[in-house]
Short mmCIF file of N, CA, C and O in Angstrom, two decimals:
data_model
loop_
_atom_site.label_atom_id
_atom_site.label_comp_id
_atom_site.label_asym_id
_atom_site.label_seq_id
_atom_site.Cartn_x
_atom_site.Cartn_y
_atom_site.Cartn_z
N MET M 1 -27.10 -47.03 -49.19
CA MET M 1 -28.56 -46.42 -48.76
C MET M 1 -29.02 -47.36 -47.64
O MET M 1 -29.88 -46.99 -46.85
N GLY M 2 -28.34 -48.54 -47.10
CA GLY M 2 -28.65 -49.67 -46.04
C GLY M 2 -28.79 -48.80 -44.56
O GLY M 2 -29.39 -48.39 -43.61
N ALA M 3 -27.26 -47.85 -44.52
CA ALA M 3 -26.60 -47.37 -43.45
C ALA M 3 -28.28 -45.64 -43.16
O ALA M 3 -28.12 -45.71 -41.88
N ALA M 4 -27.93 -45.20 -43.91
CA ALA M 4 -29.04 -44.23 -44.01
C ALA M 4 -30.44 -44.69 -43.64
O ALA M 4 -30.79 -44.06 -42.77
N GLY M 5 -30.58 -45.73 -44.48
CA GLY M 5 -31.82 -46.35 -43.16
C GLY M 5 -31.77 -47.03 -41.95
O GLY M 5 -33.02 -46.40 -41.02
N ALA M 6 -30.83 -47.49 -42.15
CA ALA M 6 -30.61 -47.57 -40.20
C ALA M 6 -30.44 -46.51 -39.92
O ALA M 6 -31.28 -46.78 -38.35
N THR M 7 -29.83 -45.13 -40.06
CA THR M 7 -29.58 -43.99 -39.35
C THR M 7 -31.33 -43.63 -39.08
O THR M 7 -31.73 -43.23 -37.66
N VAL M 8 -31.89 -43.41 -39.87
CA VAL M 8 -33.40 -42.81 -39.31
C VAL M 8 -33.51 -43.72 -38.68
O VAL M 8 -34.59 -43.26 -37.90
N TYR M 9 -34.02 -44.89 -38.94
CA TYR M 9 -34.77 -45.97 -37.99
C TYR M 9 -34.30 -45.49 -36.83
O TYR M 9 -34.87 -45.60 -35.96
N TYR M 10 -33.06 -45.22 -36.82
CA TYR M 10 -32.47 -45.28 -34.87
C TYR M 10 -33.08 -44.04 -34.62
O TYR M 10 -32.93 -44.69 -33.33
N ASN M 11 -32.69 -43.05 -35.24
CA ASN M 11 -33.22 -41.58 -34.50
C ASN M 11 -34.88 -41.72 -34.84
O ASN M 11 -34.94 -41.00 -33.66
N LEU M 12 -35.58 -42.62 -35.06
CA LEU M 12 -36.92 -42.17 -34.99
C LEU M 12 -37.36 -42.61 -33.86
O LEU M 12 -38.49 -41.82 -33.35
N ARG M 13 -36.73 -43.08 -33.05
CA ARG M 13 -36.95 -43.64 -31.36
C ARG M 13 -36.44 -42.43 -30.36
O ARG M 13 -36.87 -42.54 -29.66
N LEU M 14 -35.37 -41.51 -31.01
CA LEU M 14 -34.79 -41.06 -29.78
C LEU M 14 -35.51 -39.84 -29.72
O LEU M 14 -36.60 -38.98 -30.62
N ARG M 15 -35.85 -39.05 -28.71
CA ARG M 15 -36.39 -37.65 -28.32
C ARG M 15 -34.99 -36.68 -28.21
O ARG M 15 -33.99 -36.96 -28.19
N HIS M 16 -35.57 -35.39 -27.70
CA HIS M 16 -34.93 -34.18 -27.73
C HIS M 16 -34.08 -34.11 -26.57
O HIS M 16 -35.43 -34.41 -25.89
N PRO M 17 -33.05 -33.77 -26.25
CA PRO M 17 -32.13 -34.08 -25.04
C PRO M 17 -33.21 -33.46 -23.33
O PRO M 17 -33.10 -33.43 -22.54
N THR M 18 -33.48 -31.89 -24.12
CA THR M 18 -34.45 -30.87 -23.25
C THR M 18 -35.55 -30.64 -23.27
O THR M 18 -36.11 -30.48 -22.54
N LEU M 19 -36.32 -30.96 -25.06
CA LEU M 19 -38.18 -30.61 -25.19
C LEU M 19 -38.24 -31.36 -25.57
O LEU M 19 -37.91 -32.99 -25.57
N ASP M 20 -39.66 -31.90 -25.12
CA ASP M 20 -40.24 -33.01 -25.45
C ASP M 20 -40.79 -33.07 -27.08
O ASP M 20 -42.25 -32.70 -26.81
N MET M 21 -40.18 -33.57 -27.31
CA MET M 21 -40.26 -33.95 -29.19
C MET M 21 -39.48 -34.38 -29.76
O MET M 21 -38.15 -34.94 -28.93
N PRO M 22 -39.30 -35.11 -31.10
CA PRO M 22 -38.76 -36.18 -31.61
C PRO M 22 -37.17 -35.45 -31.94
O PRO M 22 -37.32 -34.39 -32.29
N ILE M 23 -36.10 -36.04 -32.31
CA ILE M 23 -34.95 -35.33 -32.39
C ILE M 23 -35.48 -35.42 -33.81
O ILE M 23 -34.28 -34.18 -34.64
N ILE M 24 -36.40 -35.96 -34.39
CA ILE M 24 -36.20 -35.21 -36.03
C ILE M 24 -37.02 -34.23 -36.29
O ILE M 24 -38.06 -34.34 -35.60
N ASP M 25 -36.96 -33.14 -36.96
CA ASP M 25 -37.42 -31.99 -37.07
C ASP M 25 -38.23 -32.85 -38.45
O ASP M 25 -37.83 -32.53 -39.71
N TYR M 26 -39.41 -32.93 -38.23
CA TYR M 26 -40.49 -33.33 -39.55
C TYR M 26 -41.20 -32.24 -40.16
O TYR M 26 -41.01 -32.39 -41.80
N ASP M 27 -41.40 -31.34 -39.89
CA ASP M 27 -41.85 -30.40 -40.44
C ASP M 27 -40.48 -29.28 -41.36
O ASP M 27 -40.92 -29.22 -42.32
N LEU M 28 -39.57 -29.52 -40.90
CA LEU M 28 -38.18 -29.15 -41.79
C LEU M 28 -38.00 -30.13 -42.82
O LEU M 28 -37.23 -29.55 -43.69
N ALA M 29 -37.98 -30.95 -42.84
CA ALA M 29 -37.48 -32.08 -43.54
C ALA M 29 -38.47 -31.87 -44.52
O ALA M 29 -38.02 -32.14 -45.73
N LEU M 30 -39.58 -31.85 -44.37
CA LEU M 30 -40.86 -31.91 -45.66
C LEU M 30 -40.78 -30.19 -46.27
O LEU M 30 -40.64 -29.78 -47.44
N LEU M 31 -40.07 -29.34 -45.39
CA LEU M 31 -39.51 -28.05 -46.12
C LEU M 31 -38.92 -27.83 -47.23
O LEU M 31 -37.80 -27.35 -47.94
N PHE M 32 -37.58 -29.05 -46.66
CA PHE M 32 -36.11 -29.32 -47.78
C PHE M 32 -36.80 -30.48 -48.80
O PHE M 32 -35.89 -30.10 -49.62
N GLN M 33 -37.82 -31.06 -48.46
CA GLN M 33 -37.48 -31.50 -49.82
C GLN M 33 -37.95 -31.12 -51.08
O GLN M 33 -37.37 -32.57 -51.98
N PRO M 34 -38.89 -30.46 -51.33
CA PRO M 34 -39.39 -30.15 -52.78
C PRO M 34 -37.36 -29.29 -53.31
O PRO M 34 -37.68 -29.59 -54.85
N MET M 35 -37.03 -28.72 -52.80
CA MET M 35 -35.68 -27.86 -53.14
C MET M 35 -34.72 -29.03 -53.37
O MET M 35 -33.91 -29.40 -54.68
N LEU M 36 -34.86 -30.16 -52.60
CA LEU M 36 -33.39 -31.20 -52.84
C LEU M 36 -34.22 -31.87 -54.25
O LEU M 36 -33.34 -32.12 -55.27
N MET M 37 -35.82 -32.25 -54.40
CA MET M 37 -35.87 -33.04 -55.62
C MET M 37 -35.40 -31.84 -56.76
O MET M 37 -35.36 -32.41 -57.88
N LEU M 38 -35.58 -30.58 -56.58
CA LEU M 38 -35.83 -29.80 -57.56
C LEU M 38 -34.11 -29.33 -57.85
O LEU M 38 -33.47 -29.62 -59.34
N GLY M 39 -33.18 -29.65 -56.99
CA GLY M 39 -31.59 -29.73 -57.18
C GLY M 39 -31.15 -31.00 -58.20
O GLY M 39 -29.95 -31.29 -58.74
N ILE M 40 -32.40 -32.00 -57.73
CA ILE M 40 -31.66 -33.34 -58.01
C ILE M 40 -32.37 -33.16 -59.63
O ILE M 40 -31.25 -33.84 -60.51
N SER M 41 -33.12 -33.13 -60.09
CA SER M 41 -33.64 -32.83 -61.43
C SER M 41 -32.65 -31.71 -62.26
O SER M 41 -32.50 -32.68 -63.17
N ILE M 42 -32.57 -30.75 -61.36
CA ILE M 42 -31.65 -29.72 -62.02
C ILE M 42 -29.86 -30.36 -62.59
O ILE M 42 -29.49 -30.27 -63.72
N GLY M 43 -29.45 -31.12 -61.05
CA GLY M 43 -28.59 -31.71 -61.45
C GLY M 43 -28.58 -33.09 -62.71
O GLY M 43 -27.71 -33.07 -63.49
N VAL M 44 -29.52 -33.61 -62.87
CA VAL M 44 -29.63 -34.60 -63.59
C VAL M 44 -29.40 -34.18 -64.84
O VAL M 44 -28.50 -34.73 -66.10
N ALA M 45 -30.21 -33.05 -65.31
CA ALA M 45 -30.56 -31.89 -66.86
C ALA M 45 -29.30 -31.98 -67.13
O ALA M 45 -28.70 -31.99 -68.48
N PHE M 46 -28.41 -31.05 -66.41
CA PHE M 46 -26.98 -30.77 -66.71
C PHE M 46 -26.18 -31.49 -66.97
O PHE M 46 -25.29 -31.30 -67.60
N ASN M 47 -26.45 -32.91 -65.83
CA ASN M 47 -25.49 -34.01 -66.70
C ASN M 47 -25.43 -34.58 -67.64
O ASN M 47 -24.30 -34.99 -68.67
N VAL M 48 -26.45 -34.48 -68.59
CA VAL M 48 -27.01 -35.17 -69.28
C VAL M 48 -26.89 -34.26 -70.43
O VAL M 48 -26.59 -34.66 -71.61
N MET M 49 -26.84 -32.76 -70.32
CA MET M 49 -26.57 -31.89 -71.82
C MET M 49 -25.09 -31.36 -71.43
O MET M 49 -24.73 -31.37 -72.58
N PHE M 50 -24.55 -31.55 -70.63
CA PHE M 50 -23.07 -31.08 -70.78
C PHE M 50 -22.24 -32.42 -70.73
O PHE M 50 -22.56 -32.82 -70.60
N ALA M 51 -21.05 -32.23 -71.30
CA ALA M 51 -19.94 -32.82 -71.26
C ALA M 51 -19.69 -33.27 -69.89
O ALA M 51 -19.46 -32.02 -69.09
N ASP M 52 -18.53 -34.21 -69.35
CA ASP M 52 -18.09 -34.61 -68.09
C ASP M 52 -17.19 -33.61 -68.00
O ASP M 52 -16.94 -33.40 -66.55
N TRP M 53 -16.16 -32.88 -68.79
CA TRP M 53 -15.20 -32.35 -68.06
C TRP M 53 -15.93 -30.60 -67.92
O TRP M 53 -15.51 -29.76 -67.26
N MET M 54 -16.98 -29.94 -68.55
CA MET M 54 -18.11 -28.88 -68.63
C MET M 54 -18.36 -29.30 -66.93
O MET M 54 -18.56 -28.11 -66.56
N VAL M 55 -18.87 -29.92 -67.21
CA VAL M 55 -19.36 -30.12 -65.45
C VAL M 55 -18.78 -30.56 -64.62
O VAL M 55 -18.48 -29.31 -63.36
N THR M 56 -17.42 -30.99 -64.67
CA THR M 56 -16.20 -30.43 -63.40
C THR M 56 -15.98 -29.12 -63.65
O THR M 56 -15.84 -28.58 -62.34
N VAL M 57 -16.19 -28.25 -64.53
CA VAL M 57 -15.14 -27.31 -64.74
C VAL M 57 -16.75 -26.63 -64.50
O VAL M 57 -16.01 -25.51 -63.49
N LEU M 58 -17.87 -26.90 -64.44
CA LEU M 58 -18.70 -25.59 -63.60
C LEU M 58 -19.06 -26.00 -62.08
O LEU M 58 -19.15 -25.03 -61.58
N LEU M 59 -18.73 -27.32 -61.96
CA LEU M 59 -18.79 -27.19 -60.27
C LEU M 59 -17.44 -27.09 -59.58
O LEU M 59 -17.79 -26.08 -58.58
N ILE M 60 -16.42 -26.51 -59.84
CA ILE M 60 -15.53 -25.67 -59.43
C ILE M 60 -15.60 -24.56 -59.30
O ILE M 60 -15.42 -23.93 -58.18
N ILE M 61 -15.95 -23.85 -60.06
CA ILE M 61 -16.73 -22.28 -60.58
C ILE M 61 -17.31 -22.20 -59.20
O ILE M 61 -17.74 -21.29 -58.62
N LEU M 62 -18.68 -23.23 -59.43
CA LEU M 62 -19.55 -23.02 -58.30
C LEU M 62 -19.07 -23.11 -56.96
O LEU M 62 -19.05 -21.59 -56.05
N PHE M 63 -17.90 -23.91 -56.79
CA PHE M 63 -17.50 -23.71 -55.22
C PHE M 63 -16.60 -22.61 -54.80
O PHE M 63 -16.60 -22.57 -53.77
N ILE M 64 -15.98 -22.30 -56.28
CA ILE M 64 -14.65 -21.30 -55.69
C ILE M 64 -15.34 -20.30 -55.14
O ILE M 64 -15.71 -19.57 -53.97
N GLY M 65 -16.29 -19.85 -56.01
CA GLY M 65 -17.98 -18.96 -56.23
C GLY M 65 -18.33 -18.69 -54.53
O GLY M 65 -18.49 -18.10 -53.93
N LYS M 66 -19.21 -20.10 -54.46
CA LYS M 66 -19.29 -20.26 -52.76
C LYS M 66 -18.39 -19.87 -51.91
O LYS M 66 -18.55 -18.99 -51.34
N ALA M 67 -17.39 -20.41 -52.10
CA ALA M 67 -16.63 -20.07 -51.07
C ALA M 67 -15.97 -18.58 -50.89
O ALA M 67 -15.87 -17.41 -49.90
N ASN M 68 -15.83 -17.82 -51.80
CA ASN M 68 -15.62 -16.39 -51.86
C ASN M 68 -16.69 -15.86 -51.36
O ASN M 68 -16.61 -14.75 -50.69
N ILE M 69 -17.89 -16.07 -51.56
CA ILE M 69 -19.64 -15.44 -51.70
C ILE M 69 -19.42 -15.55 -49.48
O ILE M 69 -19.27 -14.18 -48.89
N GLU M 70 -19.08 -16.52 -49.55
CA GLU M 70 -19.15 -17.00 -47.70
C GLU M 70 -17.80 -15.95 -47.24
O GLU M 70 -18.55 -15.16 -45.99
N GLY M 71 -16.65 -16.10 -47.61
CA GLY M 71 -15.88 -15.08 -46.53
C GLY M 71 -15.74 -13.88 -46.78
O GLY M 71 -16.23 -13.37 -45.98
N SER M 72 -16.53 -13.65 -47.70
CA SER M 72 -16.82 -12.01 -48.41
C SER M 72 -18.14 -11.57 -47.17
O SER M 72 -18.07 -10.43 -46.30
N ILE M 73 -18.92 -12.28 -46.61
CA ILE M 73 -19.88 -12.27 -46.10
C ILE M 73 -19.53 -12.10 -44.80
O ILE M 73 -19.61 -11.64 -43.96
N PHE M 74 -19.00 -13.03 -44.63
CA PHE M 74 -18.42 -13.01 -43.04
C PHE M 74 -17.38 -11.75 -42.69
O PHE M 74 -17.57 -11.30 -41.35
N THR M 75 -16.47 -11.74 -43.34
CA THR M 75 -15.90 -10.13 -43.02
C THR M 75 -16.87 -9.25 -43.36
O THR M 75 -16.20 -8.09 -42.43
N LEU M 76 -18.00 -9.12 -43.92
CA LEU M 76 -18.56 -8.00 -43.69
C LEU M 76 -19.10 -7.73 -42.39
O LEU M 76 -19.18 -6.77 -41.62
N ILE M 77 -19.56 -9.06 -41.88
CA ILE M 77 -20.10 -8.57 -40.62
C ILE M 77 -19.35 -8.56 -39.68
O ILE M 77 -19.99 -7.86 -38.58
N ASN M 78 -18.40 -9.16 -40.11
CA ASN M 78 -17.21 -8.96 -38.33
C ASN M 78 -16.85 -6.83 -38.92
O ASN M 78 -17.05 -6.73 -37.54
N LEU M 79 -16.68 -6.95 -39.82
CA LEU M 79 -16.43 -4.92 -40.49
C LEU M 79 -17.51 -4.51 -39.93
O LEU M 79 -17.34 -3.26 -38.94
N HIS M 80 -18.61 -4.64 -40.05
CA HIS M 80 -19.92 -4.15 -39.39
C HIS M 80 -19.83 -4.16 -37.65
O HIS M 80 -20.14 -3.29 -37.38
N ASP M 81 -19.70 -5.73 -37.16
CA ASP M 81 -19.65 -5.19 -35.89
C ASP M 81 -18.98 -4.73 -35.49
O ASP M 81 -19.26 -3.93 -34.29
N ARG M 82 -17.64 -4.57 -36.11
CA ARG M 82 -16.45 -3.91 -35.29
C ARG M 82 -16.20 -2.31 -35.12
O ARG M 82 -16.61 -1.44 -34.70
N PHE M 83 -17.75 -1.81 -36.29
CA PHE M 83 -17.63 -0.22 -36.80
C PHE M 83 -18.52 0.08 -35.47
O PHE M 83 -18.40 1.53 -34.79
N HIS M 84 -19.77 -1.09 -35.17
CA HIS M 84 -20.49 -0.52 -34.53
C HIS M 84 -20.53 -0.74 -32.88
O HIS M 84 -21.15 0.39 -32.48
N PHE M 85 -19.64 -1.34 -32.43
CA PHE M 85 -18.79 -1.51 -31.15
C PHE M 85 -18.10 -0.26 -30.97
O PHE M 85 -17.79 0.47 -30.41
N ARG M 86 -17.07 0.65 -32.09
CA ARG M 86 -16.60 1.72 -31.90
C ARG M 86 -17.22 2.35 -31.50
O ARG M 86 -16.89 3.54 -31.10
N LYS M 87 -18.80 2.93 -32.18
CA LYS M 87 -19.13 3.93 -32.83
C LYS M 87 -20.16 3.97 -30.59
O LYS M 87 -20.11 4.98 -30.83
N LYS M 88 -20.53 2.94 -30.41
CA LYS M 88 -21.14 3.19 -29.57
C LYS M 88 -20.27 3.77 -28.29
O LYS M 88 -20.28 4.30 -27.30
N ASN M 89 -19.25 2.97 -28.01
CA ASN M 89 -17.93 3.49 -26.93
C ASN M 89 -17.14 4.96 -27.57
O ASN M 89 -17.30 5.86 -27.79
#
């Protein structure tokens, strides 16, 4: 927690390299905060409800599913771009 606090304190003074604004986007940070709190609350509830081995299995399933979805989405985007590029020519 000390390193995170020091990093935030250091970045409070920094400005964006090309725009006249702070480097920390406070509006975006406020947008993420409710979802972060919700995720923490759900994670704590699941950790209390399920056994340790079940939490581990659920996390493995979640990460494998996320990896497969991301790979499928990138493949779909690449195929879509190739199809439309061939169609234009």
